[in-house]
mmCIF file of C-alpha atoms in Angstrom:
data_model
loop_
_atom_site.group_PDB
_atom_site.id
_atom_site.type_symbol
_atom_site.label_atom_id
_atom_site.label_comp_id
_atom_site.label_asym_id
_atom_site.label_seq_id
_atom_site.Cartn_x
_atom_site.Cartn_y
_atom_site.Cartn_z
ATOM 1 C CA MET A 931 -4.753 54.244 -40.356
ATOM 2 C CA GLY A 932 -4.477 50.756 -41.777
ATOM 3 C CA GLY A 933 -0.834 50.632 -40.670
ATOM 4 C CA VAL A 934 -1.851 51.375 -37.073
ATOM 5 C CA TRP A 935 -4.376 48.523 -37.088
ATOM 6 C CA PHE A 936 -1.755 46.200 -38.513
ATOM 7 C CA ILE A 937 0.738 47.064 -35.778
ATOM 8 C CA GLN A 938 -1.930 46.617 -33.094
ATOM 9 C CA ALA A 939 -2.889 43.217 -34.547
ATOM 10 C CA VAL A 940 0.745 42.089 -34.541
ATOM 11 C CA LEU A 941 1.176 43.242 -30.940
ATOM 12 C CA LEU A 942 -2.036 41.464 -29.905
ATOM 13 C CA LEU A 943 -0.874 38.246 -31.592
ATOM 14 C CA ALA A 944 2.508 38.490 -29.858
ATOM 15 C CA VAL A 945 0.886 39.010 -26.449
ATOM 16 C CA THR A 946 -1.587 36.142 -27.035
ATOM 17 C CA THR A 947 1.209 33.801 -28.150
ATOM 18 C CA ALA A 948 3.299 34.723 -25.110
ATOM 19 C CA VAL A 949 0.366 34.007 -22.775
ATOM 20 C CA GLN A 950 -0.299 30.637 -24.406
ATOM 21 C CA SER A 951 3.349 29.548 -24.400
ATOM 22 C CA CYS A 952 5.213 28.129 -21.465
ATOM 23 C CA PRO A 953 7.248 30.681 -19.508
ATOM 24 C CA PRO A 954 10.776 31.156 -20.932
ATOM 25 C CA ALA A 955 12.256 30.309 -17.514
ATOM 26 C CA GLU A 956 10.513 26.918 -17.536
ATOM 27 C CA ARG A 957 11.593 26.218 -21.107
ATOM 28 C CA ALA A 958 15.175 26.984 -20.032
ATOM 29 C CA ALA A 959 14.827 24.679 -17.024
ATOM 30 C CA LEU A 960 13.669 21.831 -19.250
ATOM 31 C CA LEU A 961 16.622 22.342 -21.571
ATOM 32 C CA GLN A 962 18.957 22.212 -18.555
ATOM 33 C CA PHE A 963 17.233 19.004 -17.514
ATOM 34 C CA LYS A 964 17.681 17.583 -21.019
ATOM 35 C CA ALA A 965 21.387 18.539 -21.107
ATOM 36 C CA ALA A 966 22.108 16.233 -18.138
ATOM 37 C CA LEU A 967 20.632 13.194 -19.923
ATOM 38 C CA HIS A 968 21.880 11.143 -22.861
ATOM 39 C CA GLU A 969 19.562 9.071 -25.059
ATOM 40 C CA THR A 970 20.473 8.183 -28.634
ATOM 41 C CA LYS A 971 18.510 5.028 -29.463
ATOM 42 C CA PHE A 972 15.162 6.745 -30.080
ATOM 43 C CA ASP A 973 16.189 10.410 -29.930
ATOM 44 C CA ILE A 974 13.169 11.193 -27.767
ATOM 45 C CA PHE A 975 14.274 14.792 -27.248
ATOM 46 C CA LYS A 976 14.161 15.682 -30.952
ATOM 47 C CA THR A 977 10.764 17.331 -30.427
ATOM 48 C CA TRP A 978 12.134 19.642 -27.747
ATOM 49 C CA THR A 979 12.494 22.583 -30.114
ATOM 50 C CA GLY A 980 10.727 25.892 -30.502
ATOM 51 C CA ALA A 981 9.735 28.513 -27.984
ATOM 52 C CA ASP A 982 6.689 26.726 -26.587
ATOM 53 C CA CYS A 983 7.548 23.718 -24.420
ATOM 54 C CA CYS A 984 3.788 23.090 -23.995
ATOM 55 C CA ASN A 985 3.424 22.350 -27.690
ATOM 56 C CA LYS A 986 4.326 18.802 -28.731
ATOM 57 C CA TRP A 987 7.441 18.444 -26.577
ATOM 58 C CA TYR A 988 7.625 14.679 -26.007
ATOM 59 C CA GLY A 989 6.672 13.744 -22.439
ATOM 60 C CA ILE A 990 5.775 17.295 -21.384
ATOM 61 C CA SER A 991 2.273 18.412 -20.418
ATOM 62 C CA CYS A 992 1.193 21.837 -19.247
ATOM 63 C CA ASP A 993 -1.726 23.204 -17.293
ATOM 64 C CA ARG A 994 -4.305 24.472 -19.800
ATOM 65 C CA GLY A 995 -5.141 27.506 -17.749
ATOM 66 C CA THR A 996 -1.724 28.752 -16.681
ATOM 67 C CA HIS A 997 0.469 27.132 -19.394
ATOM 68 C CA ARG A 998 2.924 26.177 -16.677
ATOM 69 C CA VAL A 999 4.702 22.816 -16.933
ATOM 70 C CA ALA A 1000 2.663 20.280 -14.935
ATOM 71 C CA ASP A 1001 3.947 16.839 -15.952
ATOM 72 C CA ILE A 1002 7.194 15.205 -17.032
ATOM 73 C CA ASN A 1003 6.369 11.701 -18.233
ATOM 74 C CA LEU A 1004 9.353 9.859 -19.735
ATOM 75 C CA ARG A 1005 9.234 6.057 -19.683
ATOM 76 C CA GLY A 1006 11.810 3.733 -21.195
ATOM 77 C CA GLU A 1007 9.263 0.924 -21.266
ATOM 78 C CA SER A 1008 5.895 2.013 -22.575
ATOM 79 C CA GLU A 1009 3.274 1.458 -25.217
ATOM 80 C CA GLU A 1010 4.568 4.316 -27.356
ATOM 81 C CA LYS A 1011 4.635 3.473 -31.058
ATOM 82 C CA MET A 1012 8.370 4.021 -31.396
ATOM 83 C CA PHE A 1013 9.095 1.381 -28.754
ATOM 84 C CA GLU A 1014 6.574 -1.087 -30.172
ATOM 85 C CA LYS A 1015 7.824 -0.597 -33.719
ATOM 86 C CA ALA A 1016 11.428 -1.253 -32.721
ATOM 87 C CA ASN A 1017 10.403 -4.035 -30.311
ATOM 88 C CA GLN A 1018 12.925 -2.588 -27.866
ATOM 89 C CA THR A 1019 12.974 -0.736 -24.592
ATOM 90 C CA GLY A 1020 14.772 2.516 -24.055
ATOM 91 C CA TYR A 1021 18.162 3.160 -22.513
ATOM 92 C CA MET A 1022 19.231 6.498 -21.108
ATOM 93 C CA THR A 1023 22.221 7.615 -19.044
ATOM 94 C CA GLY A 1024 23.055 10.780 -17.163
ATOM 95 C CA ARG A 1025 21.407 12.206 -14.073
ATOM 96 C CA ILE A 1026 18.278 14.058 -12.998
ATOM 97 C CA SER A 1027 19.188 17.737 -12.975
ATOM 98 C CA PRO A 1028 18.085 19.951 -10.058
ATOM 99 C CA ALA A 1029 16.837 22.293 -12.805
ATOM 100 C CA ILE A 1030 13.473 20.524 -12.539
ATOM 101 C CA CYS A 1031 12.989 22.297 -9.216
ATOM 102 C CA LYS A 1032 12.475 25.526 -11.187
ATOM 103 C CA LEU A 1033 9.199 24.052 -12.458
ATOM 104 C CA HIS A 1034 7.217 25.301 -9.477
ATOM 105 C CA ARG A 1035 3.842 23.961 -10.663
ATOM 106 C CA LEU A 1036 5.124 20.456 -11.416
ATOM 107 C CA SER A 1037 2.536 17.835 -10.467
ATOM 108 C CA SER A 1038 4.099 14.586 -11.691
ATOM 109 C CA LEU A 1039 7.694 13.524 -12.286
ATOM 110 C CA THR A 1040 8.057 10.210 -14.093
ATOM 111 C CA ILE A 1041 11.518 9.217 -15.341
ATOM 112 C CA ALA A 1042 11.162 5.456 -15.288
ATOM 113 C CA ASP A 1043 12.722 2.266 -16.659
ATOM 114 C CA TRP A 1044 15.689 3.824 -18.460
ATOM 115 C CA LYS A 1045 18.143 1.470 -16.731
ATOM 116 C CA GLY A 1046 21.172 3.781 -16.985
ATOM 117 C CA ILE A 1047 20.198 7.016 -15.231
ATOM 118 C CA SER A 1048 22.373 7.453 -12.141
ATOM 119 C CA GLY A 1049 23.176 10.195 -9.639
ATOM 120 C CA GLU A 1050 20.978 11.149 -6.722
ATOM 121 C CA ILE A 1051 17.398 12.292 -6.320
ATOM 122 C CA PRO A 1052 17.628 16.105 -6.298
ATOM 123 C CA GLY A 1053 16.926 17.145 -2.730
ATOM 124 C CA CYS A 1054 15.189 20.285 -3.943
ATOM 125 C CA ILE A 1055 12.166 18.328 -5.206
ATOM 126 C CA THR A 1056 10.763 18.614 -1.693
ATOM 127 C CA SER A 1057 10.249 22.326 -2.431
ATOM 128 C CA LEU A 1058 7.699 21.561 -5.185
ATOM 129 C CA PRO A 1059 4.388 21.976 -3.332
ATOM 130 C CA PHE A 1060 2.126 20.601 -6.077
ATOM 131 C CA LEU A 1061 4.017 17.348 -6.639
ATOM 132 C CA ARG A 1062 1.672 14.349 -6.569
ATOM 133 C CA ILE A 1063 3.660 11.628 -8.339
ATOM 134 C CA VAL A 1064 7.367 10.742 -8.142
ATOM 135 C CA ASP A 1065 8.105 7.657 -10.251
ATOM 136 C CA LEU A 1066 11.793 6.888 -10.785
ATOM 137 C CA VAL A 1067 11.583 3.086 -10.958
ATOM 138 C CA GLY A 1068 14.109 1.046 -12.922
ATOM 139 C CA ASN A 1069 17.228 3.201 -13.023
ATOM 140 C CA ARG A 1070 20.602 3.297 -11.256
ATOM 141 C CA ILE A 1071 19.856 6.114 -8.865
ATOM 142 C CA ILE A 1072 21.940 6.149 -5.693
ATOM 143 C CA GLY A 1073 22.090 8.220 -2.520
ATOM 144 C CA LYS A 1074 19.284 8.637 -0.048
ATOM 145 C CA ILE A 1075 15.618 9.488 -0.134
ATOM 146 C CA PRO A 1076 15.513 13.233 0.707
ATOM 147 C CA SER A 1077 15.222 13.538 4.474
ATOM 148 C CA ASP A 1078 12.434 16.118 4.271
ATOM 149 C CA ILE A 1079 10.319 14.140 1.775
ATOM 150 C CA GLY A 1080 7.431 14.613 4.205
ATOM 151 C CA ARG A 1081 7.038 18.214 2.996
ATOM 152 C CA LEU A 1082 5.270 16.931 -0.140
ATOM 153 C CA HIS A 1083 1.812 16.901 1.419
ATOM 154 C CA ARG A 1084 0.054 16.279 -1.912
ATOM 155 C CA LEU A 1085 2.185 13.246 -2.840
ATOM 156 C CA THR A 1086 0.092 10.176 -3.686
ATOM 157 C CA VAL A 1087 2.701 7.973 -5.426
ATOM 158 C CA LEU A 1088 6.346 7.436 -4.467
ATOM 159 C CA ASN A 1089 8.018 4.761 -6.578
ATOM 160 C CA VAL A 1090 11.816 4.471 -6.515
ATOM 161 C CA ALA A 1091 11.985 0.674 -6.878
ATOM 162 C CA ASP A 1092 14.823 -1.116 -8.663
ATOM 163 C CA ASN A 1093 17.576 1.404 -8.022
ATOM 164 C CA GLY A 1094 20.579 1.596 -5.684
ATOM 165 C CA ILE A 1095 19.142 3.912 -3.047
ATOM 166 C CA SER A 1096 20.661 3.500 0.417
ATOM 167 C CA GLY A 1097 20.258 4.807 3.942
ATOM 168 C CA ALA A 1098 17.241 4.638 6.205
ATOM 169 C CA ILE A 1099 13.599 5.311 5.394
ATOM 170 C CA PRO A 1100 13.286 8.987 6.408
ATOM 171 C CA ALA A 1101 11.194 9.584 9.510
ATOM 172 C CA SER A 1102 9.450 12.451 7.713
ATOM 173 C CA LEU A 1103 8.002 10.011 5.157
ATOM 174 C CA THR A 1104 5.233 9.185 7.613
ATOM 175 C CA GLY A 1105 4.029 12.763 7.173
ATOM 176 C CA LEU A 1106 2.842 11.974 3.627
ATOM 177 C CA ARG A 1107 -0.792 11.741 4.656
ATOM 178 C CA SER A 1108 -2.034 11.621 1.025
ATOM 179 C CA LEU A 1109 0.298 8.778 -0.001
ATOM 180 C CA MET A 1110 -1.498 5.837 -1.579
ATOM 181 C CA HIS A 1111 1.277 3.859 -3.288
ATOM 182 C CA LEU A 1112 4.753 3.364 -1.798
ATOM 183 C CA ASP A 1113 7.245 1.218 -3.701
ATOM 184 C CA LEU A 1114 10.811 1.023 -2.364
ATOM 185 C CA ARG A 1115 11.571 -2.516 -3.574
ATOM 186 C CA ASN A 1116 15.018 -3.747 -4.576
ATOM 187 C CA ASN A 1117 17.248 -1.016 -3.234
ATOM 188 C CA ARG A 1118 19.853 -0.878 -0.458
ATOM 189 C CA LEU A 1119 17.738 0.635 2.275
ATOM 190 C CA SER A 1120 18.654 -0.228 5.856
ATOM 191 C CA GLY A 1121 17.536 0.566 9.356
ATOM 192 C CA PRO A 1122 14.049 0.149 10.826
ATOM 193 C CA ILE A 1123 10.596 0.874 9.489
ATOM 194 C CA PRO A 1124 9.489 4.120 11.223
ATOM 195 C CA ARG A 1125 7.399 3.333 14.308
ATOM 196 C CA ASP A 1126 4.587 5.663 13.237
ATOM 197 C CA PHE A 1127 4.313 4.096 9.770
ATOM 198 C CA GLY A 1128 0.622 3.726 10.552
ATOM 199 C CA SER A 1129 0.218 7.474 10.093
ATOM 200 C CA LEU A 1130 0.056 6.817 6.332
ATOM 201 C CA ARG A 1131 -3.712 6.403 6.578
ATOM 202 C CA MET A 1132 -4.395 6.619 2.800
ATOM 203 C CA LEU A 1133 -1.838 3.940 1.879
ATOM 204 C CA SER A 1134 -3.121 0.975 -0.131
ATOM 205 C CA ARG A 1135 0.198 -0.599 -1.202
ATOM 206 C CA ALA A 1136 3.447 -0.712 0.818
ATOM 207 C CA LEU A 1137 6.144 -2.587 -1.103
ATOM 208 C CA LEU A 1138 9.513 -2.639 0.688
ATOM 209 C CA SER A 1139 10.990 -6.009 -0.314
ATOM 210 C CA GLY A 1140 14.556 -6.693 -1.378
ATOM 211 C CA ASN A 1141 16.374 -4.328 0.973
ATOM 212 C CA SER A 1142 18.279 -4.639 4.263
ATOM 213 C CA ILE A 1143 15.546 -3.228 6.465
ATOM 214 C CA SER A 1144 15.845 -4.440 10.053
ATOM 215 C CA GLY A 1145 14.027 -4.203 13.358
ATOM 216 C CA PRO A 1146 10.443 -5.153 14.183
ATOM 217 C CA ILE A 1147 7.226 -4.801 12.207
ATOM 218 C CA PRO A 1148 5.563 -1.700 13.712
ATOM 219 C CA SER A 1149 2.170 -2.569 15.169
ATOM 220 C CA SER A 1150 0.968 0.839 13.977
ATOM 221 C CA ILE A 1151 0.713 -0.608 10.439
ATOM 222 C CA SER A 1152 -2.560 -2.233 11.456
ATOM 223 C CA ARG A 1153 -4.117 1.246 11.715
ATOM 224 C CA ILE A 1154 -3.856 1.737 7.933
ATOM 225 C CA TYR A 1155 -7.448 0.913 7.089
ATOM 226 C CA ARG A 1156 -6.980 0.972 3.283
ATOM 227 C CA LEU A 1157 -3.823 -1.173 3.138
ATOM 228 C CA ALA A 1158 -4.341 -4.096 0.741
ATOM 229 C CA ASP A 1159 -0.769 -5.164 -0.075
ATOM 230 C CA LEU A 1160 2.124 -5.322 2.392
ATOM 231 C CA ASP A 1161 5.421 -6.755 1.151
ATOM 232 C CA LEU A 1162 8.390 -6.786 3.551
ATOM 233 C CA SER A 1163 10.006 -9.911 2.079
ATOM 234 C CA ARG A 1164 13.755 -10.395 1.572
ATOM 235 C CA ASN A 1165 14.876 -8.088 4.362
ATOM 236 C CA GLN A 1166 16.248 -8.528 7.889
ATOM 237 C CA VAL A 1167 13.045 -7.799 9.766
ATOM 238 C CA SER A 1168 12.988 -9.501 13.178
ATOM 239 C CA GLY A 1169 10.743 -10.104 16.168
ATOM 240 C CA PRO A 1170 7.183 -11.443 16.214
ATOM 241 C CA ILE A 1171 4.412 -10.987 13.666
ATOM 242 C CA PRO A 1172 1.906 -8.559 15.230
ATOM 243 C CA GLU A 1173 -1.451 -10.220 15.923
ATOM 244 C CA SER A 1174 -3.144 -7.037 14.722
ATOM 245 C CA LEU A 1175 -2.077 -7.644 11.097
ATOM 246 C CA GLY A 1176 -4.710 -10.385 10.889
ATOM 247 C CA LYS A 1177 -7.407 -7.944 11.950
ATOM 248 C CA MET A 1178 -6.904 -5.434 9.160
ATOM 249 C CA ALA A 1179 -9.989 -4.647 7.131
ATOM 250 C CA VAL A 1180 -8.807 -5.030 3.537
ATOM 251 C CA LEU A 1181 -5.331 -6.596 3.748
ATOM 252 C CA TYR A 1182 -5.232 -9.103 0.899
ATOM 253 C CA THR A 1183 -1.530 -9.856 0.334
ATOM 254 C CA LEU A 1184 1.005 -10.252 3.150
ATOM 255 C CA ASN A 1185 4.552 -11.238 2.167
ATOM 256 C CA LEU A 1186 6.985 -11.539 5.070
ATOM 257 C CA ASP A 1187 9.188 -14.310 3.678
ATOM 258 C CA MET A 1188 12.986 -14.420 3.915
ATOM 259 C CA ASN A 1189 13.376 -12.387 7.088
ATOM 260 C CA ARG A 1190 14.354 -13.131 10.702
ATOM 261 C CA LEU A 1191 10.908 -13.297 12.244
ATOM 262 C CA SER A 1192 10.475 -15.414 15.363
ATOM 263 C CA GLY A 1193 7.791 -16.451 17.818
ATOM 264 C CA HIS A 1194 4.452 -18.096 17.099
ATOM 265 C CA ILE A 1195 2.170 -17.561 14.111
ATOM 266 C CA PRO A 1196 -0.795 -15.391 15.154
ATOM 267 C CA LYS A 1197 -4.147 -17.181 14.881
ATOM 268 C CA SER A 1198 -5.668 -14.053 13.401
ATOM 269 C CA LEU A 1199 -3.817 -14.551 10.102
ATOM 270 C CA PHE A 1200 -5.886 -17.646 9.310
ATOM 271 C CA VAL A 1201 -9.318 -16.121 9.860
ATOM 272 C CA SER A 1202 -8.638 -12.788 8.198
ATOM 273 C CA GLY A 1203 -9.260 -11.430 4.722
ATOM 274 C CA ILE A 1204 -5.695 -12.264 3.694
ATOM 275 C CA SER A 1205 -5.694 -14.419 0.559
ATOM 276 C CA ASP A 1206 -1.982 -14.548 -0.295
ATOM 277 C CA LEU A 1207 0.137 -15.242 2.798
ATOM 278 C CA ASN A 1208 3.853 -16.010 2.623
ATOM 279 C CA ILE A 1209 5.774 -16.221 5.902
ATOM 280 C CA SER A 1210 8.334 -18.789 4.723
ATOM 281 C CA HIS A 1211 12.091 -18.700 5.359
ATOM 282 C CA ASN A 1212 11.933 -17.313 8.887
ATOM 283 C CA ALA A 1213 12.479 -18.683 12.413
ATOM 284 C CA LEU A 1214 8.829 -19.077 13.401
ATOM 285 C CA GLU A 1215 8.156 -21.836 15.931
ATOM 286 C CA GLY A 1216 5.439 -23.674 17.776
ATOM 287 C CA ALA A 1217 2.413 -25.353 16.260
ATOM 288 C CA ILE A 1218 0.392 -24.216 13.282
ATOM 289 C CA PRO A 1219 -2.675 -22.648 14.920
ATOM 290 C CA ASP A 1220 -5.774 -24.843 14.713
ATOM 291 C CA ALA A 1221 -7.843 -21.813 13.745
ATOM 292 C CA PHE A 1222 -8.946 -22.321 10.136
ATOM 293 C CA GLY A 1223 -12.596 -21.870 9.286
ATOM 294 C CA GLU A 1224 -15.091 -20.722 6.684
ATOM 295 C CA ARG A 1225 -13.408 -17.299 6.451
ATOM 296 C CA SER A 1226 -10.077 -18.915 5.554
ATOM 297 C CA TYR A 1227 -9.630 -18.395 1.808
ATOM 298 C CA PHE A 1228 -6.089 -18.655 0.477
ATOM 299 C CA THR A 1229 -4.955 -18.601 -3.119
ATOM 300 C CA ALA A 1230 -1.484 -19.255 -1.674
ATOM 301 C CA LEU A 1231 -0.326 -20.166 1.840
ATOM 302 C CA ASP A 1232 3.404 -20.700 2.357
ATOM 303 C CA LEU A 1233 4.734 -21.638 5.817
ATOM 304 C CA SER A 1234 7.830 -23.497 4.594
ATOM 305 C CA TYR A 1235 11.383 -23.194 5.960
ATOM 306 C CA ASN A 1236 10.524 -22.449 9.583
ATOM 307 C CA ASN A 1237 10.739 -24.344 12.890
ATOM 308 C CA LEU A 1238 7.087 -25.352 13.135
ATOM 309 C CA LYS A 1239 6.287 -28.488 15.129
ATOM 310 C CA GLY A 1240 3.354 -30.749 15.910
ATOM 311 C CA ALA A 1241 0.625 -32.011 13.624
ATOM 312 C CA ILE A 1242 -1.085 -30.384 10.676
ATOM 313 C CA PRO A 1243 -4.258 -28.918 12.192
ATOM 314 C CA LYS A 1244 -7.443 -30.712 11.124
ATOM 315 C CA SER A 1245 -9.298 -27.414 10.842
ATOM 316 C CA ILE A 1246 -7.452 -26.754 7.545
ATOM 317 C CA SER A 1247 -10.020 -29.049 5.953
ATOM 318 C CA SER A 1248 -12.759 -26.595 6.936
ATOM 319 C CA ALA A 1249 -11.133 -23.688 5.053
ATOM 320 C CA ALA A 1250 -13.279 -22.231 2.285
ATOM 321 C CA TYR A 1251 -10.412 -22.627 -0.192
ATOM 322 C CA ILE A 1252 -6.663 -23.222 -0.281
ATOM 323 C CA GLY A 1253 -5.104 -23.216 -3.731
ATOM 324 C CA HIS A 1254 -1.385 -23.598 -3.014
ATOM 325 C CA LEU A 1255 -0.060 -24.842 0.335
ATOM 326 C CA ASP A 1256 3.604 -25.335 1.292
ATOM 327 C CA LEU A 1257 4.484 -26.788 4.697
ATOM 328 C CA SER A 1258 7.862 -28.243 3.680
ATOM 329 C CA HIS A 1259 11.141 -27.832 5.586
ATOM 330 C CA ASN A 1260 9.706 -27.749 9.114
ATOM 331 C CA HIS A 1261 9.486 -30.241 11.992
ATOM 332 C CA LEU A 1262 5.892 -31.365 11.535
ATOM 333 C CA CYS A 1263 4.781 -34.844 12.484
ATOM 334 C CA GLY A 1264 1.724 -37.084 12.171
ATOM 335 C CA ALA A 1265 -0.816 -37.960 9.510
ATOM 336 C CA ILE A 1266 -1.647 -35.632 6.659
ATOM 337 C CA PRO A 1267 -5.418 -34.969 6.824
ATOM 338 C CA ILE A 1268 -7.656 -36.513 4.170
ATOM 339 C CA GLY A 1269 -9.783 -34.489 1.761
ATOM 340 C CA SER A 1270 -9.580 -30.924 0.505
ATOM 341 C CA PRO A 1271 -7.149 -29.218 0.044
ATOM 342 C CA PHE A 1272 -4.802 -32.166 0.535
ATOM 343 C CA ASP A 1273 -6.232 -34.253 -2.288
ATOM 344 C CA HIS A 1274 -4.771 -31.926 -4.943
ATOM 345 C CA LEU A 1275 -1.363 -31.219 -3.362
ATOM 346 C CA GLU A 1276 1.932 -32.809 -4.352
ATOM 347 C CA ALA A 1277 4.599 -34.355 -2.113
ATOM 348 C CA SER A 1278 6.770 -31.244 -2.456
ATOM 349 C CA SER A 1279 4.316 -29.424 -0.171
ATOM 350 C CA PHE A 1280 5.235 -31.723 2.744
ATOM 351 C CA VAL A 1281 8.825 -32.913 2.281
ATOM 352 C CA TYR A 1282 11.642 -32.362 4.778
ATOM 353 C CA ASN A 1283 9.581 -32.636 7.919
ATOM 354 C CA ASP A 1284 10.298 -34.910 10.883
ATOM 355 C CA CYS A 1285 7.612 -37.570 10.529
ATOM 356 C CA LEU A 1286 4.697 -36.613 8.322
ATOM 357 C CA CYS A 1287 2.911 -39.528 6.637
ATOM 358 C CA GLY A 1288 -0.065 -40.280 4.447
ATOM 359 C CA LYS A 1289 -0.900 -39.226 0.895
ATOM 360 C CA PRO A 1290 0.896 -37.859 -1.039
ATOM 361 C CA LEU A 1291 3.802 -39.112 1.120
ATOM 362 C CA LYS A 1292 4.324 -42.694 2.257
ATOM 363 C CA ALA A 1293 1.521 -44.432 4.110
ATOM 364 C CA CYS A 1294 1.385 -44.079 7.904
#
């Protein structure tokens, strides 16, 4: 009788262990994923042993209820003790294996700052319905953003900055209605910003600088109520600056520098909630709008390297605050106003204009 109880206990333990372990198919998928990567400096995969990939496998987290793999979190620059102790960042080569697409409950995929990972983004990731975070920043990934990226309706973060990704921004991206953070900086993206970019109603940060994006700024962007940071700098964006950008509710940072923008500066930009405004290195023309007032609060205002003409508007003196101001390399003329903010600015803020005078330049 005792032998029967013993056998039953062993069977119960085996069943319980199996339920609490990750599925064998997911463990196999992770090992396939590992086989496509090469990291020897810190040997981060040394913990990837044993039957249960939910138990102390570095960078792997599982859902407590289902014991399915939920998160892959591998960062080459982090606060992990092994990095701090060595005072070094990680370096990994290889590619991201499509085997990760077998992890059907995956919620976050972070393989960031390894500097040497190449290959393409596996197109099959768009079949992972629970994916909320894709963070592949700081690698050497090439190819295109999957064309059907818009299928990931739960996605809140898409960060593929500092890679070699090319092609156009997929039209389907505007279907990511839960997206809050979009970072495509420093890649090789080209073509226009999708016209219905404003459909990304939950977006708070849109960082697209350092690419070859062309065409106009879609006016639909102004419909993104939550957008606080918009960075389109260092591209080939052309046409006018939409007046509606200055009427956005929470837009705080607007960087449009080093593009091919033309036309006049909208008055709305100077009486908005924007605090950091950089529209330098463009082909903007006409006068600086005389529209500053008590709502004008700028930690930084850079209008340099344009074709602006006329005098510096006197209403600048009525701005609530201007920390840094750069009007250099234009065609401005006349006397520099007296008082704040001009009393703390250096000559470099005004040089290379047609005929500006007064402090801190030569007397009029």
